Amino acid sequence: MTGQVSIGRDHRGDLRLDADVVVVGSGAGGAVVAAELAEAGQRVVVLEEGPHLPLEDYRQLRQSQHMRHAWRDAAMGLAVGIGGSPMINVTMGRCIGGSTMLAGGVCFRTPERVLDVWSGEMGLTELTPDKLEPAFEQVERDIHVEEVPKAMRSRSTELFGEGARKLGYELKPIRRNTKDCQGCGRCNFGCPHGAKQSTDLTHVPRALAAGAEVWSDCLVERVLIKGGRAVGVRGRVLADRGGLLGRSRGGKLEVRAARVVLAAGSYYSPLLLLKSGVGRRNRHVGRHMTLHPGFRMFARFEEPVRGWRGALQSAYSDAYEDENITFVGLFIPPGVLAATMPGFGPDLLERAKQVPHLAVFGGIIHDEGGGVVRQGPGREPIVTYRMSRRDKATLPRLVRLMGDTFLAAGAVEVFPPVLGQHGLDADGFRQLDVDRLPLTGFECSSQHPLGTCRMGASRDGSVVDAAGQCWDVEELYVADGSILPTSLGVNPMLSIMAMAQRIAWLLRDRPLRH
């Protein structure tokens, strides 16, 4: 129905639709494309595998409930480390709005040094700063990108900044897609005040207002291809009623369309291509995945920190970008933070009592890309990640820098991201031989899987062309983080949205073939 999201789990029977364009995914890429094309007068259908969680609903959810309902695999997804690499916890959204609803809202433009590689070495001459400027400007207006004022910085971030200054580097303000932020620190669990301008609050309503159909609970399983051209998608509706065990598989899903746009993310867009046979003709599908492997550092101070007061992410440092390291401020809700402290039983309980005195900061590696998405025996992909030799050497340096920064600020102990490692005072941290620790013992996470359907100037080495169209299938486009040609070294949401905006403009002006 025009004006509201259609709930797939409430639909009975099969679901068959016709459209000019079918968009798979409602996050940073899919919602941008859907809004732009619907407003251009095209008949658009958006299919989202996850549920619809309106603001009035998700603002009432506990963090554990939010993880269960809105995060893919309840935030327990993994990229399996191989070749001595750590296991990486990869978190993604699975709901209307996708990962934009769960992200911290950090908005970096693609660094110019990265665009120089894309437009120069890789031959993507349309991806220069000047040519992408209109897309960035449009998205920044649409999602209200603004700089986080210093007054919004938490004490946790301030302490890291104090240590940074003593070591000779500075923090810079972060820009986020927020409006009237109150600094409640719940960005990763859906802003309860609606201040974060995620696509469920911006582009999805625009698409609906322009007449698009947006369906939740619809799993797309393959792209329909006829005569070398995409003609729609097929899958099933994820119903939640009836059946022998109280659930049923739901009806069949089929959408016939003149154009197909995949925006299911770096795990599931390549998986759909593989299931649809595209990977048999292009060996780059599912490969070259970068993750920005991320590592956190906890630090305990004598003074109360109460790091949850203020913006969740408000400052960063690129002082070590030449070493492929970016430091990004963050904090974790107290209940989650307490559960992640080392130890168990009474020991964990004592550590949990120290949460008001803890500060947290994070660091990511601008990685070279050793991830692979493969088709598994069931509906989920098999994902592996092999760190490059350079990135393996960067990890201990990143951890040492974060620990030294907090100690310079006066921390009485730091908690390195090493499995089973308890807190260390300054002497203990200096004696910790980080360079000799096995990398498989490090705690590692990522919210930035990229590059598995990467864009390129020719078929040799890429999956899609400069317009986002698959080399081997006409009218089959990809518009999400999987098309980014390389790692960015910064949070990718704004880059994904700008690339999707650019592709949407191209599709708007490219005649449809019915």
Short mmCIF file of C-alpha atoms in Angstrom, two decimals:
data_model
loop_
_atom_site.label_atom_id
_atom_site.label_comp_id
_atom_site.label_asym_id
_atom_site.label_seq_id
_atom_site.Cartn_x
_atom_site.Cartn_y
_atom_site.Cartn_z
CA MET A 1 0.00 0.00 0.00
CA THR A 2 1.32 3.46 -0.95
CA GLY A 3 2.60 5.38 2.03
CA GLN A 4 3.54 2.54 4.36
CA VAL A 5 5.79 -0.49 4.49
CA SER A 6 4.04 -3.74 3.55
CA ILE A 7 4.70 -6.43 6.15
CA GLY A 8 5.66 -9.67 4.46
CA ARG A 9 5.03 -11.91 7.44
CA ASP A 10 1.38 -10.82 7.43
CA HIS A 11 0.94 -11.70 3.76
CA ARG A 12 -0.89 -14.93 2.96
CA GLY A 13 -0.05 -17.04 -0.06
CA ASP A 14 2.33 -16.28 -2.89
CA LEU A 15 3.48 -12.74 -3.68
CA ARG A 16 3.88 -11.78 -7.34
CA LEU A 17 4.63 -8.21 -8.37
CA ASP A 18 5.62 -6.26 -11.48
CA ALA A 19 7.85 -3.20 -11.53
CA ASP A 20 10.15 -1.08 -13.61
CA VAL A 21 12.90 -1.61 -11.03
CA VAL A 22 13.21 -4.08 -8.18
CA VAL A 23 15.69 -3.14 -5.45
CA VAL A 24 16.98 -5.83 -3.08
CA GLY A 25 17.87 -4.22 0.25
CA SER A 26 16.76 -1.05 2.05
CA GLY A 27 19.99 0.20 3.62
CA ALA A 28 22.60 2.76 2.59
CA GLY A 29 22.56 1.72 -1.07
CA GLY A 30 19.10 0.36 -1.77
CA ALA A 31 17.07 3.09 -0.09
CA VAL A 32 18.96 5.84 -1.95
CA VAL A 33 18.35 4.20 -5.33
CA ALA A 34 14.70 3.48 -4.53
CA ALA A 35 13.92 7.04 -3.45
CA GLU A 36 15.61 8.63 -6.45
CA LEU A 37 13.99 6.36 -9.05
CA ALA A 38 10.54 6.46 -7.47
CA GLU A 39 10.65 10.25 -7.42
CA ALA A 40 11.61 10.13 -11.11
CA GLY A 41 8.31 8.37 -11.81
CA GLN A 42 9.53 4.79 -12.12
CA ARG A 43 7.59 1.91 -10.58
CA VAL A 44 9.87 0.65 -7.81
CA VAL A 45 9.59 -2.39 -5.55
CA VAL A 46 11.97 -2.70 -2.59
CA LEU A 47 12.46 -6.09 -0.96
CA GLU A 48 14.00 -6.35 2.52
CA GLU A 49 14.74 -9.69 4.16
CA GLY A 50 14.47 -8.30 7.68
CA PRO A 51 11.50 -6.94 9.63
CA HIS A 52 10.09 -3.45 9.78
CA LEU A 53 10.80 -1.79 13.14
CA PRO A 54 9.18 1.65 13.26
CA LEU A 55 10.68 4.25 15.54
CA GLU A 56 7.85 3.90 18.04
CA ASP A 57 8.70 0.19 18.32
CA TYR A 58 12.50 0.08 18.38
CA ARG A 59 12.80 2.96 20.85
CA GLN A 60 11.22 0.61 23.42
CA LEU A 61 13.51 -2.37 22.80
CA ARG A 62 16.25 -3.41 25.20
CA GLN A 63 19.68 -3.76 23.62
CA SER A 64 19.43 -7.55 23.64
CA GLN A 65 16.04 -7.37 21.92
CA HIS A 66 17.36 -4.97 19.33
CA MET A 67 20.22 -7.33 18.52
CA ARG A 68 17.81 -10.21 18.14
CA HIS A 69 15.35 -8.38 15.89
CA ALA A 70 17.42 -5.93 13.84
CA TRP A 71 20.94 -7.38 13.59
CA ARG A 72 21.84 -10.20 11.27
CA ASP A 73 22.60 -13.38 13.21
CA ALA A 74 21.95 -11.43 16.43
CA ALA A 75 25.32 -9.67 15.88
CA MET A 76 27.18 -13.00 16.06
CA GLY A 77 28.30 -13.23 12.42
CA LEU A 78 31.88 -14.27 11.73
CA ALA A 79 34.51 -14.06 9.06
CA VAL A 80 36.68 -17.10 9.72
CA GLY A 81 40.31 -16.14 10.03
CA ILE A 82 42.74 -18.27 8.03
CA GLY A 83 46.50 -18.21 7.66
CA GLY A 84 47.01 -17.12 11.25
CA SER A 85 44.44 -14.31 11.06
CA PRO A 86 42.03 -13.61 13.94
CA MET A 87 38.37 -14.52 13.86
CA ILE A 88 36.42 -11.37 13.03
CA ASN A 89 32.96 -10.61 14.42
CA VAL A 90 31.16 -8.94 11.49
CA THR A 91 27.94 -7.12 12.34
CA MET A 92 25.31 -6.06 9.82
CA GLY A 93 21.73 -4.86 9.87
CA ARG A 94 18.79 -7.00 8.82
CA CYS A 95 15.76 -4.69 8.92
CA ILE A 96 14.14 -1.84 7.03
CA GLY A 97 16.95 0.72 6.98
CA GLY A 98 19.65 -1.94 7.03
CA SER A 99 22.91 -1.16 8.77
CA THR A 100 22.21 2.59 8.73
CA MET A 101 19.83 2.00 11.63
CA LEU A 102 22.58 0.31 13.68
CA ALA A 103 25.62 2.35 12.70
CA GLY A 104 27.04 5.12 14.84
CA GLY A 105 26.20 7.61 12.11
CA VAL A 106 29.83 8.49 11.30
CA CYS A 107 30.06 10.23 7.92
CA PHE A 108 33.43 10.46 6.17
CA ARG A 109 33.76 11.32 2.53
CA THR A 110 35.96 8.93 0.59
CA PRO A 111 39.53 10.13 1.26
CA GLU A 112 41.13 11.83 -1.74
CA ARG A 113 44.14 9.52 -1.54
CA VAL A 114 41.75 6.60 -2.09
CA LEU A 115 39.94 8.32 -4.96
CA ASP A 116 43.32 8.98 -6.56
CA VAL A 117 43.92 5.23 -6.64
CA TRP A 118 40.46 4.52 -8.04
CA SER A 119 40.54 7.19 -10.74
CA GLY A 120 44.24 6.84 -11.52
CA GLU A 121 45.71 3.39 -11.01
CA MET A 122 42.38 1.59 -11.49
CA GLY A 123 41.18 3.67 -14.44
CA LEU A 124 37.80 4.69 -12.94
CA THR A 125 38.02 8.23 -14.28
CA GLU A 126 34.47 9.08 -13.14
CA LEU A 127 35.43 8.68 -9.49
CA THR A 128 37.44 11.84 -8.92
CA PRO A 129 36.69 14.19 -6.02
CA ASP A 130 35.25 16.82 -8.39
CA LYS A 131 32.94 14.39 -10.17
CA LEU A 132 31.69 12.81 -6.93
CA GLU A 133 31.16 16.18 -5.24
CA PRO A 134 27.50 16.54 -6.36
CA ALA A 135 26.62 13.08 -5.03
CA PHE A 136 28.25 13.74 -1.67
CA GLU A 137 26.55 17.11 -1.37
CA GLN A 138 23.14 15.62 -2.19
CA VAL A 139 23.43 12.82 0.35
CA GLU A 140 24.77 15.12 3.05
CA ARG A 141 21.73 17.35 2.62
CA ASP A 142 19.34 14.40 2.59
CA ILE A 143 20.63 12.85 5.82
CA HIS A 144 21.63 16.08 7.60
CA VAL A 145 25.36 15.55 8.07
CA GLU A 146 26.76 17.82 10.77
CA GLU A 147 29.91 18.10 12.86
CA VAL A 148 29.74 16.82 16.42
CA PRO A 149 30.51 19.78 18.71
CA LYS A 150 33.18 19.38 21.38
CA ALA A 151 30.50 19.85 24.03
CA MET A 152 29.02 16.50 22.94
CA ARG A 153 32.25 14.59 23.55
CA SER A 154 32.08 12.08 26.36
CA ARG A 155 34.66 12.07 29.16
CA SER A 156 35.93 8.80 27.67
CA THR A 157 36.79 10.58 24.42
CA GLU A 158 38.25 13.58 26.23
CA LEU A 159 40.64 11.34 28.17
CA PHE A 160 41.92 9.68 25.00
CA GLY A 161 42.36 13.15 23.53
CA GLU A 162 44.40 14.24 26.54
CA GLY A 163 46.69 11.27 26.11
CA ALA A 164 46.98 11.93 22.38
CA ARG A 165 48.11 15.50 22.95
CA LYS A 166 50.79 14.33 25.39
CA LEU A 167 52.06 11.95 22.71
CA GLY A 168 52.05 14.65 20.04
CA TYR A 169 48.87 14.11 18.04
CA GLU A 170 45.35 15.51 18.11
CA LEU A 171 41.76 14.36 17.78
CA LYS A 172 39.51 15.84 15.11
CA PRO A 173 35.72 16.24 15.21
CA ILE A 174 33.61 13.59 13.51
CA ARG A 175 30.65 14.38 11.26
CA ARG A 176 27.46 12.36 11.70
CA ASN A 177 23.99 12.18 10.15
CA THR A 178 22.15 13.50 13.18
CA LYS A 179 19.60 16.17 13.92
CA ASP A 180 18.91 17.37 17.47
CA CYS A 181 21.12 14.65 18.98
CA GLN A 182 20.80 14.41 22.77
CA GLY A 183 23.92 12.32 23.33
CA CYS A 184 22.24 9.29 24.85
CA GLY A 185 24.95 6.96 23.46
CA ARG A 186 22.54 4.40 21.98
CA CYS A 187 23.34 4.92 18.29
CA ASN A 188 24.16 1.26 17.64
CA PHE A 189 20.78 0.16 18.95
CA GLY A 190 18.48 2.48 17.03
CA CYS A 191 18.29 6.08 18.21
CA PRO A 192 15.30 6.25 20.61
CA HIS A 193 14.86 9.96 19.84
CA GLY A 194 14.91 9.60 16.06
CA ALA A 195 17.89 11.96 15.92
CA LYS A 196 20.02 9.70 13.73
CA GLN A 197 18.88 10.21 10.15
CA SER A 198 19.06 6.59 9.01
CA THR A 199 17.38 5.54 5.77
CA ASP A 200 14.30 4.20 7.56
CA LEU A 201 13.61 7.84 8.50
CA THR A 202 14.85 9.56 5.33
CA HIS A 203 14.95 7.70 2.02
CA VAL A 204 12.43 4.93 2.69
CA PRO A 205 9.62 7.43 3.52
CA ARG A 206 10.57 9.40 0.39
CA ALA A 207 10.31 6.28 -1.76
CA LEU A 208 6.95 5.39 -0.23
CA ALA A 209 5.61 8.90 -0.74
CA ALA A 210 6.59 8.69 -4.41
CA GLY A 211 4.63 5.47 -4.86
CA ALA A 212 7.25 2.77 -4.32
CA GLU A 213 6.24 -0.54 -2.75
CA VAL A 214 8.49 -1.48 0.17
CA TRP A 215 8.15 -5.02 1.53
CA SER A 216 9.73 -6.41 4.69
CA ASP A 217 10.29 -10.12 5.42
CA CYS A 218 11.03 -11.01 1.79
CA LEU A 219 14.03 -13.23 1.11
CA VAL A 220 15.39 -13.02 -2.44
CA GLU A 221 17.15 -16.24 -3.43
CA ARG A 222 18.13 -15.63 -7.04
CA VAL A 223 18.07 -13.19 -9.93
CA LEU A 224 16.00 -14.21 -12.95
CA ILE A 225 18.11 -13.94 -16.12
CA LYS A 226 16.83 -14.41 -19.66
CA GLY A 227 18.92 -14.00 -22.78
CA GLY A 228 21.77 -12.40 -20.87
CA ARG A 229 19.47 -9.85 -19.25
CA ALA A 230 18.02 -9.60 -15.73
CA VAL A 231 14.22 -9.75 -15.75
CA GLY A 232 13.38 -9.99 -12.05
CA VAL A 233 14.03 -11.88 -8.83
CA ARG A 234 12.63 -14.92 -7.09
CA GLY A 235 12.54 -16.05 -3.46
CA ARG A 236 10.04 -16.48 -0.68
CA VAL A 237 8.08 -14.55 1.88
CA LEU A 238 9.26 -15.19 5.43
CA ALA A 239 5.91 -15.88 7.05
CA ASP A 240 5.50 -16.37 10.78
CA ARG A 241 2.26 -18.23 11.08
CA GLY A 242 0.90 -21.76 10.84
CA GLY A 243 3.00 -24.81 10.04
CA LEU A 244 3.66 -27.94 12.05
CA LEU A 245 5.92 -26.13 14.55
CA GLY A 246 4.07 -22.85 14.59
CA ARG A 247 5.99 -21.43 11.59
CA SER A 248 5.74 -21.83 7.87
CA ARG A 249 8.04 -21.07 4.98
CA GLY A 250 5.56 -18.59 3.59
CA GLY A 251 4.52 -18.23 0.00
CA LYS A 252 6.65 -17.96 -3.10
CA LEU A 253 7.99 -14.55 -4.06
CA GLU A 254 8.51 -13.34 -7.61
CA VAL A 255 8.98 -9.82 -8.92
CA ARG A 256 9.24 -9.23 -12.65
CA ALA A 257 11.10 -6.06 -13.55
CA ALA A 258 12.91 -4.37 -16.39
CA ARG A 259 15.86 -3.65 -14.12
CA VAL A 260 17.31 -5.32 -11.01
CA VAL A 261 19.41 -3.50 -8.42
CA LEU A 262 21.15 -5.56 -5.74
CA ALA A 263 21.89 -3.69 -2.51
CA ALA A 264 22.11 -6.58 -0.07
CA GLY A 265 25.61 -5.78 1.18
CA SER A 266 29.04 -7.32 0.74
CA TYR A 267 27.95 -10.73 2.03
CA TYR A 268 24.65 -11.19 0.25
CA SER A 269 24.94 -9.35 -3.07
CA PRO A 270 27.79 -11.66 -4.18
CA LEU A 271 25.91 -14.63 -2.76
CA LEU A 272 22.91 -13.77 -4.93
CA LEU A 273 25.15 -13.45 -7.98
CA LEU A 274 26.74 -16.82 -7.23
CA LYS A 275 23.35 -18.48 -6.78
CA SER A 276 22.20 -16.93 -10.04
CA GLY A 277 25.14 -18.31 -12.01
CA VAL A 278 27.00 -15.04 -12.49
CA GLY A 279 30.01 -16.30 -10.55
CA ARG A 280 30.59 -19.04 -13.13
CA ARG A 281 31.52 -16.35 -15.65
CA ASN A 282 33.36 -13.98 -13.30
CA ARG A 283 35.86 -15.36 -10.81
CA HIS A 284 35.99 -12.03 -8.94
CA VAL A 285 32.46 -12.37 -7.51
CA GLY A 286 32.76 -12.72 -3.73
CA ARG A 287 36.48 -11.97 -3.62
CA HIS A 288 38.68 -9.01 -2.61
CA MET A 289 36.66 -8.35 0.56
CA THR A 290 38.05 -5.72 2.90
CA LEU A 291 36.80 -5.40 6.47
CA HIS A 292 38.64 -2.58 8.26
CA PRO A 293 39.57 -4.99 11.09
CA GLY A 294 38.73 -3.13 14.29
CA PHE A 295 40.18 -3.36 17.78
CA ARG A 296 39.04 -1.69 20.99
CA MET A 297 41.02 -0.64 24.03
CA PHE A 298 39.45 -0.31 27.48
CA ALA A 299 41.17 1.79 30.16
CA ARG A 300 40.32 2.22 33.84
CA PHE A 301 40.76 5.56 35.57
CA GLU A 302 40.56 6.50 39.23
CA GLU A 303 38.07 9.25 38.38
CA PRO A 304 34.50 8.42 37.34
CA VAL A 305 34.32 8.52 33.53
CA ARG A 306 30.71 7.60 32.76
CA GLY A 307 31.58 7.36 29.10
CA TRP A 308 28.00 6.74 28.05
CA ARG A 309 27.23 10.43 28.59
CA GLY A 310 27.71 12.17 25.27
CA ALA A 311 27.80 11.27 21.62
CA LEU A 312 28.71 7.63 21.03
CA GLN A 313 31.25 8.64 18.36
CA SER A 314 32.46 12.23 18.34
CA ALA A 315 36.18 12.37 17.47
CA TYR A 316 38.86 10.55 15.50
CA SER A 317 42.53 10.78 14.58
CA ASP A 318 44.19 10.22 11.22
CA ALA A 319 47.65 11.01 12.60
CA TYR A 320 48.81 7.52 11.69
CA GLU A 321 47.08 7.17 8.32
CA ASP A 322 50.48 6.68 6.68
CA GLU A 323 50.69 3.48 8.75
CA ASN A 324 47.12 2.53 7.63
CA ILE A 325 45.69 3.20 11.11
CA THR A 326 42.66 5.32 12.01
CA PHE A 327 41.55 5.87 15.62
CA VAL A 328 37.80 6.36 16.06
CA GLY A 329 36.00 7.23 19.27
CA LEU A 330 33.30 4.92 20.52
CA PHE A 331 31.61 3.70 23.64
CA ILE A 332 29.57 0.62 24.47
CA PRO A 333 26.33 0.70 26.49
CA PRO A 334 27.18 -0.14 30.14
CA GLY A 335 25.33 -3.46 30.18
CA VAL A 336 27.15 -4.69 27.07
CA LEU A 337 30.46 -3.30 28.31
CA ALA A 338 30.13 -5.10 31.64
CA ALA A 339 29.47 -8.41 29.87
CA THR A 340 32.61 -8.05 27.75
CA MET A 341 34.99 -7.59 30.69
CA PRO A 342 37.49 -10.42 31.29
CA GLY A 343 36.87 -13.15 33.84
CA PHE A 344 33.79 -14.98 35.02
CA GLY A 345 31.78 -15.44 38.20
CA PRO A 346 32.84 -13.22 41.13
CA ASP A 347 35.81 -11.91 39.15
CA LEU A 348 33.56 -10.71 36.33
CA LEU A 349 31.17 -9.19 38.84
CA GLU A 350 33.96 -7.14 40.39
CA ARG A 351 35.12 -6.00 36.99
CA ALA A 352 31.57 -5.05 36.01
CA LYS A 353 31.40 -2.71 39.00
CA GLN A 354 34.26 -0.74 37.46
CA VAL A 355 32.27 0.19 34.32
CA PRO A 356 31.67 3.82 35.46
CA HIS A 357 35.46 4.24 35.56
CA LEU A 358 36.14 2.81 32.10
CA ALA A 359 37.05 4.68 28.94
CA VAL A 360 36.99 3.09 25.48
CA PHE A 361 38.51 3.96 22.12
CA GLY A 362 38.83 2.03 18.88
CA GLY A 363 41.23 1.64 16.01
CA ILE A 364 40.77 0.26 12.49
CA ILE A 365 43.24 -0.95 9.89
CA HIS A 366 43.04 0.26 6.30
CA ASP A 367 43.40 -3.31 5.07
CA GLU A 368 44.46 -4.72 1.72
CA GLY A 369 41.58 -7.16 1.35
CA GLY A 370 41.84 -10.89 1.88
CA GLY A 371 38.21 -11.86 2.39
CA VAL A 372 36.21 -14.32 0.30
CA VAL A 373 32.46 -14.97 0.25
CA ARG A 374 31.54 -18.46 -0.97
CA GLN A 375 28.24 -20.18 -1.49
CA GLY A 376 27.53 -22.53 1.41
CA PRO A 377 25.35 -25.65 1.60
CA GLY A 378 22.37 -23.68 2.93
CA ARG A 379 21.08 -20.11 2.65
CA GLU A 380 24.08 -18.51 4.37
CA PRO A 381 27.49 -17.85 2.82
CA ILE A 382 30.82 -19.19 4.01
CA VAL A 383 33.15 -16.25 4.66
CA THR A 384 36.89 -16.40 5.25
CA TYR A 385 39.45 -13.67 5.77
CA ARG A 386 43.23 -13.78 5.41
CA MET A 387 45.17 -10.77 6.71
CA SER A 388 48.00 -9.58 4.50
CA ARG A 389 51.53 -9.57 5.83
CA ARG A 390 51.44 -5.78 6.03
CA ASP A 391 48.20 -5.76 8.03
CA LYS A 392 49.51 -8.40 10.43
CA ALA A 393 52.46 -6.15 11.17
CA THR A 394 50.15 -3.16 11.69
CA LEU A 395 47.97 -4.82 14.34
CA PRO A 396 50.52 -4.82 17.23
CA ARG A 397 51.46 -1.22 16.40
CA LEU A 398 47.79 -0.15 16.63
CA VAL A 399 47.30 -1.88 19.98
CA ARG A 400 50.51 -0.42 21.41
CA LEU A 401 49.54 3.11 20.34
CA MET A 402 46.06 2.92 21.90
CA GLY A 403 47.38 1.56 25.19
CA ASP A 404 50.17 4.15 25.38
CA THR A 405 47.66 6.94 24.69
CA PHE A 406 45.38 5.96 27.55
CA LEU A 407 48.32 5.49 29.92
CA ALA A 408 49.62 8.94 28.98
CA ALA A 409 46.20 10.27 30.04
CA GLY A 410 46.62 8.73 33.47
CA ALA A 411 44.87 5.36 33.18
CA VAL A 412 45.68 3.04 36.08
CA GLU A 413 45.23 -0.02 33.91
CA VAL A 414 44.43 -0.89 30.31
CA PHE A 415 42.70 -3.91 28.83
CA PRO A 416 44.27 -4.90 25.49
CA PRO A 417 41.99 -6.63 22.95
CA VAL A 418 43.49 -10.04 23.67
CA LEU A 419 41.31 -13.01 24.58
CA GLY A 420 41.59 -13.81 28.29
CA GLN A 421 43.87 -10.86 29.01
CA HIS A 422 43.18 -9.09 32.30
CA GLY A 423 43.96 -5.46 33.00
CA LEU A 424 47.58 -4.30 32.96
CA ASP A 425 49.18 -1.33 34.69
CA ALA A 426 51.78 0.76 32.87
CA ASP A 427 54.67 -1.60 33.68
CA GLY A 428 52.65 -4.66 32.79
CA PHE A 429 51.59 -3.21 29.44
CA ARG A 430 55.15 -2.24 28.55
CA GLN A 431 56.26 -5.79 29.32
CA LEU A 432 53.51 -7.30 27.16
CA ASP A 433 55.25 -8.44 23.97
CA VAL A 434 52.38 -7.59 21.62
CA ASP A 435 54.49 -8.37 18.55
CA ARG A 436 54.92 -12.00 19.61
CA LEU A 437 51.33 -12.71 20.56
CA PRO A 438 49.52 -15.01 18.10
CA LEU A 439 47.08 -12.95 16.04
CA THR A 440 44.43 -15.62 16.50
CA GLY A 441 44.23 -14.53 20.13
CA PHE A 442 43.15 -10.96 19.39
CA GLU A 443 39.54 -9.81 19.71
CA CYS A 444 38.60 -8.35 16.35
CA SER A 445 35.38 -6.90 14.95
CA SER A 446 34.14 -5.22 11.81
CA GLN A 447 31.10 -3.25 10.70
CA HIS A 448 32.56 -2.43 7.27
CA PRO A 449 32.59 -5.40 4.85
CA LEU A 450 33.35 -4.00 1.37
CA GLY A 451 34.50 -4.89 -2.11
CA THR A 452 33.08 -8.33 -2.98
CA CYS A 453 31.45 -7.08 -6.23
CA ARG A 454 34.01 -4.42 -6.87
CA MET A 455 33.77 -1.81 -9.57
CA GLY A 456 36.37 -1.67 -12.30
CA ALA A 457 37.21 -0.15 -15.67
CA SER A 458 37.22 -3.55 -17.40
CA ARG A 459 36.04 -7.13 -16.92
CA ASP A 460 39.56 -8.08 -15.93
CA GLY A 461 39.58 -7.72 -12.15
CA SER A 462 36.06 -6.51 -11.37
CA VAL A 463 32.39 -7.50 -11.23
CA VAL A 464 30.58 -4.29 -12.23
CA ASP A 465 31.38 -1.40 -14.55
CA ALA A 466 31.58 2.28 -13.66
CA ALA A 467 27.76 2.52 -13.74
CA GLY A 468 27.34 -0.41 -11.34
CA GLN A 469 26.11 -2.83 -14.02
CA CYS A 470 27.38 -6.41 -13.98
CA TRP A 471 29.73 -7.02 -16.86
CA ASP A 472 28.01 -10.22 -17.97
CA VAL A 473 24.31 -9.45 -17.39
CA GLU A 474 22.44 -6.48 -18.80
CA GLU A 475 20.11 -4.55 -16.49
CA LEU A 476 21.63 -6.16 -13.39
CA TYR A 477 23.17 -3.52 -11.13
CA VAL A 478 24.84 -3.52 -7.71
CA ALA A 479 24.67 -0.42 -5.49
CA ASP A 480 26.07 -1.11 -2.03
CA GLY A 481 29.38 -1.41 -0.21
CA SER A 482 30.36 -4.46 -2.23
CA ILE A 483 31.18 -2.29 -5.29
CA LEU A 484 33.80 -0.12 -3.54
CA PRO A 485 37.04 -0.97 -5.34
CA THR A 486 39.31 -0.92 -2.26
CA SER A 487 39.31 -0.40 1.47
CA LEU A 488 38.74 3.20 2.60
CA GLY A 489 40.43 3.41 5.98
CA VAL A 490 37.39 5.30 7.33
CA ASN A 491 33.75 4.48 8.08
CA PRO A 492 32.10 3.77 4.70
CA MET A 493 28.41 4.73 5.07
CA LEU A 494 28.64 8.11 3.34
CA SER A 495 30.81 6.66 0.55
CA ILE A 496 28.27 3.90 -0.06
CA MET A 497 25.39 6.37 -0.16
CA ALA A 498 27.21 8.74 -2.52
CA MET A 499 28.09 5.90 -4.88
CA ALA A 500 24.45 4.75 -4.78
CA GLN A 501 23.29 8.33 -5.47
CA ARG A 502 25.56 8.50 -8.50
CA ILE A 503 24.29 5.17 -9.80
CA ALA A 504 20.69 6.23 -9.18
CA TRP A 505 21.19 9.35 -11.30
CA LEU A 506 22.63 7.22 -14.10
CA LEU A 507 19.69 4.79 -13.93
CA ARG A 508 17.19 7.63 -13.82
CA ASP A 509 18.52 8.87 -17.14
CA ARG A 510 19.04 5.45 -18.75
CA PRO A 511 15.93 4.34 -20.70
CA LEU A 512 14.14 1.26 -19.42
CA ARG A 513 13.66 -1.69 -21.77
CA HIS A 514 10.39 -3.48 -21.10
#
